[in-house]
Short mmCIF file of C-alpha atoms in Angstrom, two decimals:
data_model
loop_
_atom_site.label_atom_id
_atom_site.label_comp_id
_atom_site.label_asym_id
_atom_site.label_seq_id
_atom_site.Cartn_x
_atom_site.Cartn_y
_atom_site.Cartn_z
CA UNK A 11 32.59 4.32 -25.40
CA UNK A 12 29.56 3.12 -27.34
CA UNK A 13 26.74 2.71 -24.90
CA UNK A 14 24.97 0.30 -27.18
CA UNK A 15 27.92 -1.85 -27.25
CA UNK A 16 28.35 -1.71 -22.99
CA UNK A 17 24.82 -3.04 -23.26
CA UNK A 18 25.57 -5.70 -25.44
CA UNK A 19 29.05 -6.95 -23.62
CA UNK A 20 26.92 -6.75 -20.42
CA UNK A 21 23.63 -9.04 -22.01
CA UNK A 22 26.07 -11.44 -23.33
CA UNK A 23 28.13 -11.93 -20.10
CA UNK A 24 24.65 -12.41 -18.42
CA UNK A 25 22.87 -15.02 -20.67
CA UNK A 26 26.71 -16.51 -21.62
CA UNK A 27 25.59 -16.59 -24.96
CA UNK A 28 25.44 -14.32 -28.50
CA UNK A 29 21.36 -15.68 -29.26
CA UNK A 30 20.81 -14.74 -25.39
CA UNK A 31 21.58 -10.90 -25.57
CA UNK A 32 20.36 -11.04 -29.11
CA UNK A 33 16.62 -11.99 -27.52
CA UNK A 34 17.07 -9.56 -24.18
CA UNK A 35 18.05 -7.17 -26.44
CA UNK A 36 15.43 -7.76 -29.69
CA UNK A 37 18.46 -8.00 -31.72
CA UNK A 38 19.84 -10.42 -34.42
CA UNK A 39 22.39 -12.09 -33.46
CA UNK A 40 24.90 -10.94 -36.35
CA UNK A 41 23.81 -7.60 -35.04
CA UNK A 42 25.08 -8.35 -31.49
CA UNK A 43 28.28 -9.65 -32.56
CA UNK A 44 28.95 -5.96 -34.96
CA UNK A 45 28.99 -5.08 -31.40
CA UNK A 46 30.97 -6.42 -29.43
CA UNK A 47 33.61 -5.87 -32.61
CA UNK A 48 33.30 -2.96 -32.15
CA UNK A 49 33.80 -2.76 -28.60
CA UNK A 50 37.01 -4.89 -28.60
CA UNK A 51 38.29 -2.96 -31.43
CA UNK A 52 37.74 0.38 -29.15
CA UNK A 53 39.42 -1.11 -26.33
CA UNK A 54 42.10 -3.01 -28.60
CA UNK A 55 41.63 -6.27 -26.37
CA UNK A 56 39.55 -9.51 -26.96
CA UNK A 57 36.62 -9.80 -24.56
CA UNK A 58 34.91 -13.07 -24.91
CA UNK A 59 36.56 -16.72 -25.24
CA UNK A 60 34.38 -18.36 -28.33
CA UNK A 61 34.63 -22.49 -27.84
CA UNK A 62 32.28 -23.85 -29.65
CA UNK A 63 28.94 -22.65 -28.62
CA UNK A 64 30.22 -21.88 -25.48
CA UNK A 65 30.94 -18.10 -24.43
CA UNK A 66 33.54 -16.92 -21.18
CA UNK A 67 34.73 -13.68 -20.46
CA UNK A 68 38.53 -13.40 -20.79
CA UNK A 69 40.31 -11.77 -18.13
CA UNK A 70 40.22 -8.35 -19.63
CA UNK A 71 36.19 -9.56 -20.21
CA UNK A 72 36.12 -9.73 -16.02
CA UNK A 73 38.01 -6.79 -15.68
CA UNK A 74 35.58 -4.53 -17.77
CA UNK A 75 32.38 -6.15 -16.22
CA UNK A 76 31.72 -4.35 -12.98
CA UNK A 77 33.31 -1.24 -14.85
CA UNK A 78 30.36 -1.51 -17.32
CA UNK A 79 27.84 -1.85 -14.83
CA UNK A 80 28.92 1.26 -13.08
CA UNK A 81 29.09 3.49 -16.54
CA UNK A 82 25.73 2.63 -17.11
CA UNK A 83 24.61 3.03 -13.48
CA UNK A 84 26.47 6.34 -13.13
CA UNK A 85 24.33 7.79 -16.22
CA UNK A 86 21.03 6.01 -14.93
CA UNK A 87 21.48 7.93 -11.86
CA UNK A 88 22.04 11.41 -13.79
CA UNK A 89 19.38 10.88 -15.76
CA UNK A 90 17.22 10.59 -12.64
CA UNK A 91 18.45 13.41 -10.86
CA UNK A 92 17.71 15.61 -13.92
CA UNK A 93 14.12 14.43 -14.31
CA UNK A 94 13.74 14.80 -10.05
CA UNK A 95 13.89 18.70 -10.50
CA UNK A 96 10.34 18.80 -12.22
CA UNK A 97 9.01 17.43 -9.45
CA UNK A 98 6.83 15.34 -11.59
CA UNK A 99 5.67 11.75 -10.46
CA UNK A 100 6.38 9.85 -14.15
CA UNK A 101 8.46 7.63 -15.86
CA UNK A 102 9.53 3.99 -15.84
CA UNK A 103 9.83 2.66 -12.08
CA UNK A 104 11.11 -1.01 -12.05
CA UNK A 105 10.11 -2.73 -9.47
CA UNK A 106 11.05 -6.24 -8.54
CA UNK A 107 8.97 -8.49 -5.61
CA UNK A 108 8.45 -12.25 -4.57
CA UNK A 109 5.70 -13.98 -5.97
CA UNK A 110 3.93 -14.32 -2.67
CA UNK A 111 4.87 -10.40 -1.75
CA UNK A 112 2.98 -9.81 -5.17
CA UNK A 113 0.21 -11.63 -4.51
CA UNK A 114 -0.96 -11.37 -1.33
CA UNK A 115 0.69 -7.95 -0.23
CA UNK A 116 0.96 -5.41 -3.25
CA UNK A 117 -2.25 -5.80 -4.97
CA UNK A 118 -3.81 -2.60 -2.69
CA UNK A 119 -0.40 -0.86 -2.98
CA UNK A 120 -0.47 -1.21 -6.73
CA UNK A 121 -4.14 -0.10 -7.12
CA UNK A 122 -3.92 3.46 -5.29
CA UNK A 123 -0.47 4.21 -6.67
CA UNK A 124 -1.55 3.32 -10.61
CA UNK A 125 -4.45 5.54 -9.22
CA UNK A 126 -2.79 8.08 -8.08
CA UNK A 127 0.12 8.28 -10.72
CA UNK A 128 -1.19 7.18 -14.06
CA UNK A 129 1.75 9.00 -15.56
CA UNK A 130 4.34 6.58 -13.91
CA UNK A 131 5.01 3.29 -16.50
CA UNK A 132 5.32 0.16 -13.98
CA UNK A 133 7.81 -2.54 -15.24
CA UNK A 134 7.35 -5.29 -12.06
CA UNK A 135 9.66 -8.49 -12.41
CA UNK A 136 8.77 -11.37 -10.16
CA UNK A 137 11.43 -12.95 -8.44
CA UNK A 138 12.86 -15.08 -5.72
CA UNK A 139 14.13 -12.51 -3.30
CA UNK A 140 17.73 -13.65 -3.18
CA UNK A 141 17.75 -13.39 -7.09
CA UNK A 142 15.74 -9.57 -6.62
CA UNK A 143 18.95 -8.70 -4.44
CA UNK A 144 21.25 -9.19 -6.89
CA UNK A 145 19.20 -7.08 -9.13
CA UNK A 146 19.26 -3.79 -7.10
CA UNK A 147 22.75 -4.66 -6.53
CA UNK A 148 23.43 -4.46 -10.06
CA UNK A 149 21.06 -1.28 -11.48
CA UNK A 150 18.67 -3.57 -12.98
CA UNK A 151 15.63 -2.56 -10.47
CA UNK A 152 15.08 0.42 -8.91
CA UNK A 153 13.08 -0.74 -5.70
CA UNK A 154 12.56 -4.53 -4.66
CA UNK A 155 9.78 -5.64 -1.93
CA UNK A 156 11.14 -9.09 -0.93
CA UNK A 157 11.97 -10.94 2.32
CA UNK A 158 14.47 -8.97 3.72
CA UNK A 159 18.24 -11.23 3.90
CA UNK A 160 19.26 -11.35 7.81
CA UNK A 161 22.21 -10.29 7.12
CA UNK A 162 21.95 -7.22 4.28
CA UNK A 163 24.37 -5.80 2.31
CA UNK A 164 26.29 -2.94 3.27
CA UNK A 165 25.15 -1.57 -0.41
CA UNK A 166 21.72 -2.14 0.69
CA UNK A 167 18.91 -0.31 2.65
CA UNK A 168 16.37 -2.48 3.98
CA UNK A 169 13.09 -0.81 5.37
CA UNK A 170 11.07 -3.82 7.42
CA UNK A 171 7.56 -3.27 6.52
CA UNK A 172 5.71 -6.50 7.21
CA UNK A 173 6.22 -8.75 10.23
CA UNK A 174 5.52 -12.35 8.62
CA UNK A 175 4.61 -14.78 11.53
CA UNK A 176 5.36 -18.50 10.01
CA UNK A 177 3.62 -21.90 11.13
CA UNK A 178 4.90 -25.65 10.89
CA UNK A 179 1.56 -26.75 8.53
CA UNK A 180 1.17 -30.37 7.68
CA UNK A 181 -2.28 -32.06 5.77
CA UNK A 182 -5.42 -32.09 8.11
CA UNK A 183 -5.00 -35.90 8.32
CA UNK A 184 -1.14 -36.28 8.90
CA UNK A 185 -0.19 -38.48 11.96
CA UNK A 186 1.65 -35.32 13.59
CA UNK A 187 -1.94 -33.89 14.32
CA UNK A 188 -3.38 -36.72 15.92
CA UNK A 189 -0.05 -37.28 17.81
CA UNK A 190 -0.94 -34.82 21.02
CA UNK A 191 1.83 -32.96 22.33
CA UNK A 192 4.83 -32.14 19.07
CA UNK A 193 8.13 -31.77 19.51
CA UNK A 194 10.42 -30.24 17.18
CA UNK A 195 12.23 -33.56 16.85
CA UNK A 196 9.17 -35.39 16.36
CA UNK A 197 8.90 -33.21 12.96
CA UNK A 198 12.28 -33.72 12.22
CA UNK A 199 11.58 -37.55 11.99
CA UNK A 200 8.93 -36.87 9.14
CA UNK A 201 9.68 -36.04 5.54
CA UNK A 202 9.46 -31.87 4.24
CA UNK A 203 9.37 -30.17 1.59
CA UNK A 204 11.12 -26.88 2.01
CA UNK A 205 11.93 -23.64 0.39
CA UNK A 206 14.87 -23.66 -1.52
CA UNK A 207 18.58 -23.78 0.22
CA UNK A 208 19.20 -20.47 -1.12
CA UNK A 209 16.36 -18.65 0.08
CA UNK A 210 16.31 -16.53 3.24
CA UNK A 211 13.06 -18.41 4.78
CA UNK A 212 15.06 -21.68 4.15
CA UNK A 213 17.95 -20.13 6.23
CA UNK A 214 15.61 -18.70 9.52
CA UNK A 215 13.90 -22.61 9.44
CA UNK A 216 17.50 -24.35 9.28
CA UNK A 217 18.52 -22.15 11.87
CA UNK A 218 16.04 -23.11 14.56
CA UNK A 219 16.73 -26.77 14.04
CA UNK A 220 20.71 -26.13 14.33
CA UNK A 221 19.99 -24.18 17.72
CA UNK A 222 18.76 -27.62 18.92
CA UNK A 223 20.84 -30.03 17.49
CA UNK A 224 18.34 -30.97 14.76
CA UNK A 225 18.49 -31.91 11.02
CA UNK A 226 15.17 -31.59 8.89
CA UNK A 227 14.35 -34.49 7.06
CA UNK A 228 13.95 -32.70 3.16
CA UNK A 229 12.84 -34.51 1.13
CA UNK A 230 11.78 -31.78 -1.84
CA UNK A 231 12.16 -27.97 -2.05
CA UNK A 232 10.72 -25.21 -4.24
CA UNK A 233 10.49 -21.82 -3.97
CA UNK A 234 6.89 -21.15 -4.81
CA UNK A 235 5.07 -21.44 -2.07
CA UNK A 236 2.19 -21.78 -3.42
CA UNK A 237 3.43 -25.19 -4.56
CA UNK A 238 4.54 -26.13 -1.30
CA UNK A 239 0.92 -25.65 0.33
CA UNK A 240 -0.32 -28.01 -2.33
CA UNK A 241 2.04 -30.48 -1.45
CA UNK A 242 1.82 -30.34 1.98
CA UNK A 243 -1.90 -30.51 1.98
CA UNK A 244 -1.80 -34.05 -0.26
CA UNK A 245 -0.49 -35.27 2.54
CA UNK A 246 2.99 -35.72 0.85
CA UNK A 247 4.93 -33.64 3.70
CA UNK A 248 4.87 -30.81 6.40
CA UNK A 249 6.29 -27.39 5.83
CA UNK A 250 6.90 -23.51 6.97
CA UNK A 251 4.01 -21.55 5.21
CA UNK A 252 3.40 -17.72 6.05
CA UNK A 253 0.46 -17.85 8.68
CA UNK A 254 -1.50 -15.70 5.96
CA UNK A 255 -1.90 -18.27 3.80
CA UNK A 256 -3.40 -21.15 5.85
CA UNK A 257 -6.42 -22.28 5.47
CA UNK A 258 -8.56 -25.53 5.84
CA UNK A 259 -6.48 -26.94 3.30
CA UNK A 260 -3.57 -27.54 5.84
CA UNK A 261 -3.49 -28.02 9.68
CA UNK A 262 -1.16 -25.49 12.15
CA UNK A 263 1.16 -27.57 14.39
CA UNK A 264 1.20 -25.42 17.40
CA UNK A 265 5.13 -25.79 19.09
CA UNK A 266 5.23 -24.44 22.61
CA UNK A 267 7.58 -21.66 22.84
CA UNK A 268 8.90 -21.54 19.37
CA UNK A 269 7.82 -18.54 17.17
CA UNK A 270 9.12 -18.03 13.87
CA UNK A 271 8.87 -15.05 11.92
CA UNK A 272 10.41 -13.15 8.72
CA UNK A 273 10.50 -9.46 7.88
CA UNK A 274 8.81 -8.13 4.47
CA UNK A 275 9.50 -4.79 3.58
CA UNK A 276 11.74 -3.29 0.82
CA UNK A 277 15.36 -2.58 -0.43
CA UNK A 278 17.48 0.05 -2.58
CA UNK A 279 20.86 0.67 -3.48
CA UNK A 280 22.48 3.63 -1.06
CA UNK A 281 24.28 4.72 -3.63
CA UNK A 282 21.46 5.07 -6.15
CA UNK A 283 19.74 8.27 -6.70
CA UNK A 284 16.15 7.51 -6.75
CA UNK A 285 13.39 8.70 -9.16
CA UNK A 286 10.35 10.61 -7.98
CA UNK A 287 8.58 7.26 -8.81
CA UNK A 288 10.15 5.33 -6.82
CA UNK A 289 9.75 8.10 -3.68
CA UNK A 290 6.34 7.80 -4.86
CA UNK A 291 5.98 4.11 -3.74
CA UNK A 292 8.19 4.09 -1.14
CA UNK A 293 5.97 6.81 0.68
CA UNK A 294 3.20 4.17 0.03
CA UNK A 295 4.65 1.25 1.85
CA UNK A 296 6.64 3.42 4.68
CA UNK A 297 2.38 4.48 5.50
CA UNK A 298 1.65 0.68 6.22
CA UNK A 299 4.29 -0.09 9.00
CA UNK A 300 2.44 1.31 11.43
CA UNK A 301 -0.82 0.86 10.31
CA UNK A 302 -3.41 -1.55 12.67
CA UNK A 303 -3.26 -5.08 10.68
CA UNK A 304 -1.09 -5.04 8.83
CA UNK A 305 1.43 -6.55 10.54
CA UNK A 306 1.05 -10.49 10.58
#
């Protein structure tokens, strides 16, 4: 089986179109579709349902799917263990993180290990954690330093690295400061903008509501946080923000007896051999759990 064409089955069941793998891929689009001829000529069935300008995968499409992603997975991982026996630090190591993880976490990581490894070739992708999950899930990163899900995988090892203390933030002039003693219902009565429904900090904020019979009022959500500081310190709403990023820009609303806090750290498939890269970086982070400051 053509490897080429496994890669170009796999793109186009990804993007759901022909022009989408054609772009991941750098390829023409009559190129991709020699391709995937070829492919369904090999395997005497028909892959893809054509409609239009619409693309599905037919039910022998499905069936080959998760097949693909382990043939190229399985050869990934071979590939790795031969290069492991030199003992040499170099390569590709892809490495997926959240925005704010990238930002305000990695930066000295990054540094000494570029330092320290010039030989290694660092692809990082920056991405909503839930989304990073589904890309060591898949073989399409090797290591991912996200908020860590609450509930993991059973494919996935989760190292906590980071304790991330969070704080109910609302604009310096908001009524909710001036109000004395807050209540979480009192907040819920006020309009928020949260993280999106899918994310994991989303999920640990809902929760504590639900525990007390509450529904937040939310009235917008993104995921960049960065975003949601701005809007909370306009005045538009209050929030969840990471206690490192506060500033004079927004005001803490201090809750008696309610602490909320989210882990940082990374993930990797269990069934993944890893590179001597990846090692590499891992060794890196697992030196800053116990280090004074870190944490918080």
């Amino acid at each position: 089986m053509d490897l080429a064409n496994l890669n170009a089955f796999i793109a186009i069941a990804e993007t759901g179109s022909f022009s989408g793998a054609g772009e991941r891929l750098h390829l023409t689009q009559p190129a991709i579709s020699k391709r995937i001829a070829g492919l369904e000529q090999q395997l005497n069935v028909r892959l893809f349902d054509r409609l239009g300008r619409e693309v599905g995968l037919t039910e022998a499409g499905r069936a080959l799917l998760p097949r693909a992603y382990q043939i190229l997975n399985v050869l990934d991982d071979t590939r790795r263990a031969l290069t492991n026996l030199t003992g040499e630090v170099t390569g590709r190591l892809t490495l997926a993180t959240s925005h704010h993880i990238g930002l305000h976490r990695l930066p000295p990581l990054l540094r000494e290990y570029t330092r320290r490894y010039p030989q290694v070739a660092l692809d990082i992708q920056f991405l909503d954690s839930e989304v990073a999950y589904e890309e060591i899930l898949h073989g399409r990163a090797e290591l991912a330093v996200i908020t860590l899900a609450p509930e993991p995988h059973t494919l996935v090892k989760a190292t906590p690295v980071w304790d991330d203390p969070l704080d109910f933030v609302v604009a310096p002039e908001h009524s909710l400061i001036s109000n004395g003693a807050v209540t979480l219902a009192d907040i819920a009565g006020h309009p928020a903008v949260f993280p999106g429904g899918n994310t994991f900090t989303h999920h640990i904020v809902q929760r504590l509501f639900e525990a007390q019979g509450l529904t937040p009022n939310i009235a917008m959500s993104t995921n960049y946080l960065e975003t949601i500081k701005m809007m909370v310190s306009i005045g538009l709403a209050w929030s969840v923000l990471p206690r490192t990023m506060l500033d004079d820009q927004v005001a803490r609303i201090a809750l008696p007896g309610i602490q909320l806090s989210r882990q940082l750290g990374y993930i990797l498939h269990t069934e993944r051999t890893l590179s001597n890269a990846a090692r590499a970086f891992m060794a890196l982070l697992d030196a800053q759990i116990d280090l004074p400051g870190t944490l918080g």
